[in-house]
Amino acid sequence: MAEKSENASNVMAFDALYTTNQIQKLKVLLPYIEPSMQKHLAVYIKYMELQYTINLTKRQSAALSGCGLSQPEKPDLKKLCRELCLYSTPEEIRQLEQIQNMLQTLETVQEMSQTMSAMQEIFPDMNMDSLFENPLSGTGQTGDAKDDLEKTASPGSPIMDMLMHMLTPEQREMYEMFQNNPPISS
């Protein structure tokens, strides 16, 4: 529960920025008002918040942290997905989790790409494609993706073995899936 309230701080910051103490007092009083009048007071409170927000944005440009385009850091999209999950339906949560998994996969691919670039700088004369081939297995593919993956990631290919150990089980499964499906040619 503490994590949920901590992650909801952006919502609370927004609410605090675009309201007044007078409006907050009315919100506190709302449950004590006669039930037949509560809906009218609720509409009045929202109207006052809208009016205050319009006036505030006309007078000054208030920016919430994380919203500015001039920030030097990239936004943490995985954190954003976690925060959105607090206010999402189960289906939306599944979609946000898929986005988080895709972001993690992209990060892994980027790390692997950086590793390969570093290897090319260290060994400029070496053909990098040869590092991924197992010299004991030959160059032919068996057609069975699992067998091909085992040959590629065998001890005969230390770079591929190292890269495969960097992957999570889900990422390895995705790798196997892509190995199983031949590229689409146009």
Tab-separated table of C-alpha atoms in Angstrom:
chain	number	residue	atom	x	y	z
A	1	MET	CA	0.000	0.000	0.000
A	2	ALA	CA	2.898	2.363	0.767
A	3	GLU	CA	4.297	1.784	-2.723
A	4	LYS	CA	0.966	2.716	-4.297
A	5	SER	CA	0.796	6.018	-2.414
A	6	GLU	CA	4.449	6.715	-3.239
A	7	ASN	CA	3.863	6.077	-6.950
A	8	ALA	CA	0.756	8.296	-6.914
A	9	SER	CA	2.825	11.343	-5.968
A	10	ASN	CA	2.522	12.809	-9.486
A	11	VAL	CA	-1.260	12.778	-9.168
A	12	MET	CA	-1.086	14.415	-5.742
A	13	ALA	CA	1.371	17.025	-7.049
A	14	PHE	CA	-1.016	17.871	-9.876
A	15	ASP	CA	-3.978	18.098	-7.496
A	16	ALA	CA	-2.026	20.315	-5.105
A	17	LEU	CA	-0.872	22.619	-7.899
A	18	TYR	CA	-4.309	23.168	-9.425
A	19	THR	CA	-6.398	23.774	-6.328
A	20	THR	CA	-6.730	26.153	-3.400
A	21	ASN	CA	-7.185	25.684	0.330
A	22	GLN	CA	-10.761	26.917	-0.072
A	23	ILE	CA	-11.533	24.155	-2.576
A	24	GLN	CA	-9.851	21.570	-0.342
A	25	LYS	CA	-12.022	22.687	2.589
A	26	LEU	CA	-15.142	22.142	0.492
A	27	LYS	CA	-13.930	18.632	-0.334
A	28	VAL	CA	-13.522	17.924	3.382
A	29	LEU	CA	-17.035	19.204	4.074
A	30	LEU	CA	-18.655	17.225	1.252
A	31	PRO	CA	-19.411	14.026	3.245
A	32	TYR	CA	-21.093	16.117	5.993
A	33	ILE	CA	-23.545	17.805	3.628
A	34	GLU	CA	-27.069	16.483	3.187
A	35	PRO	CA	-26.962	13.657	0.580
A	36	SER	CA	-29.376	15.427	-1.772
A	37	MET	CA	-27.015	18.439	-1.899
A	38	GLN	CA	-23.745	16.479	-2.238
A	39	LYS	CA	-23.974	16.084	-6.009
A	40	HIS	CA	-24.523	19.821	-6.462
A	41	LEU	CA	-21.564	20.645	-4.209
A	42	ALA	CA	-19.400	18.118	-6.074
A	43	VAL	CA	-20.185	19.821	-9.396
A	44	TYR	CA	-19.512	23.222	-7.820
A	45	ILE	CA	-16.132	22.007	-6.505
A	46	LYS	CA	-15.125	20.748	-9.951
A	47	TYR	CA	-16.276	24.005	-11.514
A	48	MET	CA	-14.153	25.980	-9.024
A	49	GLU	CA	-11.130	23.771	-9.795
A	50	LEU	CA	-11.601	24.294	-13.528
A	51	GLN	CA	-11.952	28.038	-13.103
A	52	TYR	CA	-8.863	28.188	-10.871
A	53	THR	CA	-6.836	26.051	-13.314
A	54	ILE	CA	-7.758	28.258	-16.270
A	55	ASN	CA	-6.818	31.427	-14.374
A	56	LEU	CA	-3.564	29.895	-13.108
A	57	THR	CA	-2.437	28.760	-16.557
A	58	LYS	CA	-3.199	32.191	-18.005
A	59	ARG	CA	-1.060	33.923	-15.364
A	60	GLN	CA	1.922	31.593	-15.346
A	61	SER	CA	3.194	28.468	-16.988
A	62	ALA	CA	3.466	25.895	-14.232
A	63	ALA	CA	5.309	22.723	-15.183
A	64	LEU	CA	5.319	19.475	-13.289
A	65	SER	CA	8.673	17.732	-13.068
A	66	GLY	CA	8.991	15.034	-15.675
A	67	CYS	CA	6.868	16.973	-18.156
A	68	GLY	CA	9.458	19.438	-19.409
A	69	LEU	CA	10.891	18.821	-22.851
A	70	SER	CA	14.109	20.608	-21.937
A	71	GLN	CA	15.182	17.976	-19.426
A	72	PRO	CA	18.578	16.446	-20.228
A	73	GLU	CA	17.511	12.965	-19.078
A	74	LYS	CA	15.284	10.646	-21.019
A	75	PRO	CA	12.020	9.855	-19.240
A	76	ASP	CA	11.867	6.484	-17.498
A	77	LEU	CA	9.162	4.835	-19.590
A	78	LYS	CA	9.115	1.674	-17.474
A	79	LYS	CA	8.434	3.764	-14.363
A	80	LEU	CA	5.708	5.619	-16.259
A	81	CYS	CA	4.067	2.285	-17.146
A	82	ARG	CA	4.182	1.191	-13.487
A	83	GLU	CA	2.553	4.459	-12.395
A	84	LEU	CA	-0.169	4.173	-15.044
A	85	CYS	CA	-0.947	0.641	-13.829
A	86	LEU	CA	-2.275	2.137	-10.580
A	87	TYR	CA	-5.230	3.620	-12.466
A	88	SER	CA	-5.718	1.016	-15.186
A	89	THR	CA	-8.076	-1.864	-15.849
A	90	PRO	CA	-6.673	-5.428	-15.858
A	91	GLU	CA	-6.561	-5.424	-19.675
A	92	GLU	CA	-4.715	-2.090	-19.722
A	93	ILE	CA	-2.307	-3.427	-17.083
A	94	ARG	CA	-1.509	-6.420	-19.339
A	95	GLN	CA	-0.834	-4.034	-22.240
A	96	LEU	CA	1.380	-1.827	-20.071
A	97	GLU	CA	3.303	-4.905	-18.896
A	98	GLN	CA	3.824	-5.899	-22.539
A	99	ILE	CA	5.194	-2.426	-23.223
A	100	GLN	CA	7.524	-2.774	-20.232
A	101	ASN	CA	8.744	-6.139	-21.565
A	102	MET	CA	9.345	-4.637	-25.009
A	103	LEU	CA	11.293	-1.765	-23.447
A	104	GLN	CA	13.415	-4.259	-21.505
A	105	THR	CA	14.071	-6.227	-24.688
A	106	LEU	CA	15.078	-3.046	-26.525
A	107	GLU	CA	17.480	-2.183	-23.704
A	108	THR	CA	19.024	-5.657	-23.937
A	109	VAL	CA	19.404	-5.384	-27.707
A	110	GLN	CA	21.003	-1.966	-27.277
A	111	GLU	CA	23.440	-3.356	-24.692
A	112	MET	CA	24.304	-6.240	-27.005
A	113	SER	CA	24.843	-3.799	-29.869
A	114	GLN	CA	27.170	-1.710	-27.723
A	115	THR	CA	29.060	-4.857	-26.741
A	116	MET	CA	29.457	-5.789	-30.400
A	117	SER	CA	30.682	-2.284	-31.256
A	118	ALA	CA	33.216	-2.486	-28.448
A	119	MET	CA	34.373	-5.887	-29.706
A	120	GLN	CA	34.829	-4.489	-33.218
A	121	GLU	CA	36.936	-1.645	-31.807
A	122	ILE	CA	39.086	-4.094	-29.852
A	123	PHE	CA	39.449	-6.542	-32.767
A	124	PRO	CA	39.118	-4.385	-35.929
A	125	ASP	CA	40.502	-7.078	-38.290
A	126	MET	CA	38.244	-9.847	-36.997
A	127	ASN	CA	35.122	-10.800	-38.897
A	128	MET	CA	32.428	-10.415	-36.209
A	129	ASP	CA	30.073	-12.840	-37.965
A	130	SER	CA	32.574	-15.643	-37.418
A	131	LEU	CA	32.292	-15.178	-33.659
A	132	PHE	CA	28.694	-16.362	-33.772
A	133	GLU	CA	29.349	-19.488	-35.747
A	134	ASN	CA	30.346	-22.644	-33.969
A	135	PRO	CA	33.398	-23.959	-35.835
A	136	LEU	CA	32.462	-27.511	-34.831
A	137	SER	CA	28.935	-27.300	-36.223
A	138	GLY	CA	29.695	-26.170	-39.771
A	139	THR	CA	27.771	-23.482	-41.559
A	140	GLY	CA	24.622	-25.409	-42.452
A	141	GLN	CA	21.420	-25.000	-40.515
A	142	THR	CA	19.467	-28.053	-39.456
A	143	GLY	CA	16.129	-26.313	-39.741
A	144	ASP	CA	15.409	-26.996	-36.073
A	145	ALA	CA	15.698	-23.663	-34.262
A	146	LYS	CA	16.391	-25.273	-30.903
A	147	ASP	CA	19.269	-27.332	-32.322
A	148	ASP	CA	20.606	-24.265	-34.134
A	149	LEU	CA	20.419	-22.203	-30.934
A	150	GLU	CA	22.244	-24.888	-28.965
A	151	LYS	CA	24.974	-25.055	-31.626
A	152	THR	CA	25.266	-21.286	-31.832
A	153	ALA	CA	25.443	-20.862	-28.064
A	154	SER	CA	27.782	-23.816	-27.533
A	155	PRO	CA	31.211	-23.462	-25.913
A	156	GLY	CA	32.707	-23.248	-29.417
A	157	SER	CA	31.275	-19.720	-29.646
A	158	PRO	CA	32.276	-17.815	-26.505
A	159	ILE	CA	30.795	-14.482	-27.589
A	160	MET	CA	27.393	-15.949	-28.383
A	161	ASP	CA	27.497	-17.968	-25.181
A	162	MET	CA	28.195	-14.796	-23.204
A	163	LEU	CA	25.393	-12.922	-24.948
A	164	MET	CA	22.907	-15.740	-24.413
A	165	HIS	CA	23.648	-15.720	-20.681
A	166	MET	CA	22.754	-12.025	-20.598
A	167	LEU	CA	19.195	-12.829	-21.694
A	168	THR	CA	16.336	-13.589	-19.350
A	169	PRO	CA	14.384	-16.812	-19.962
A	170	GLU	CA	11.640	-14.769	-21.663
A	171	GLN	CA	14.162	-13.091	-23.943
A	172	ARG	CA	15.731	-16.445	-24.806
A	173	GLU	CA	12.275	-17.725	-25.680
A	174	MET	CA	11.755	-14.702	-27.935
A	175	TYR	CA	15.137	-15.352	-29.549
A	176	GLU	CA	14.135	-18.948	-30.208
A	177	MET	CA	10.853	-17.777	-31.683
A	178	PHE	CA	12.658	-15.457	-34.104
A	179	GLN	CA	15.091	-18.236	-34.999
A	180	ASN	CA	12.142	-20.513	-35.737
A	181	ASN	CA	10.504	-18.024	-38.152
A	182	PRO	CA	12.472	-17.399	-41.363
A	183	PRO	CA	12.846	-13.757	-42.424
A	184	ILE	CA	10.117	-12.412	-44.691
A	185	SER	CA	11.475	-11.622	-48.131
A	186	SER	CA	9.826	-9.085	-50.389
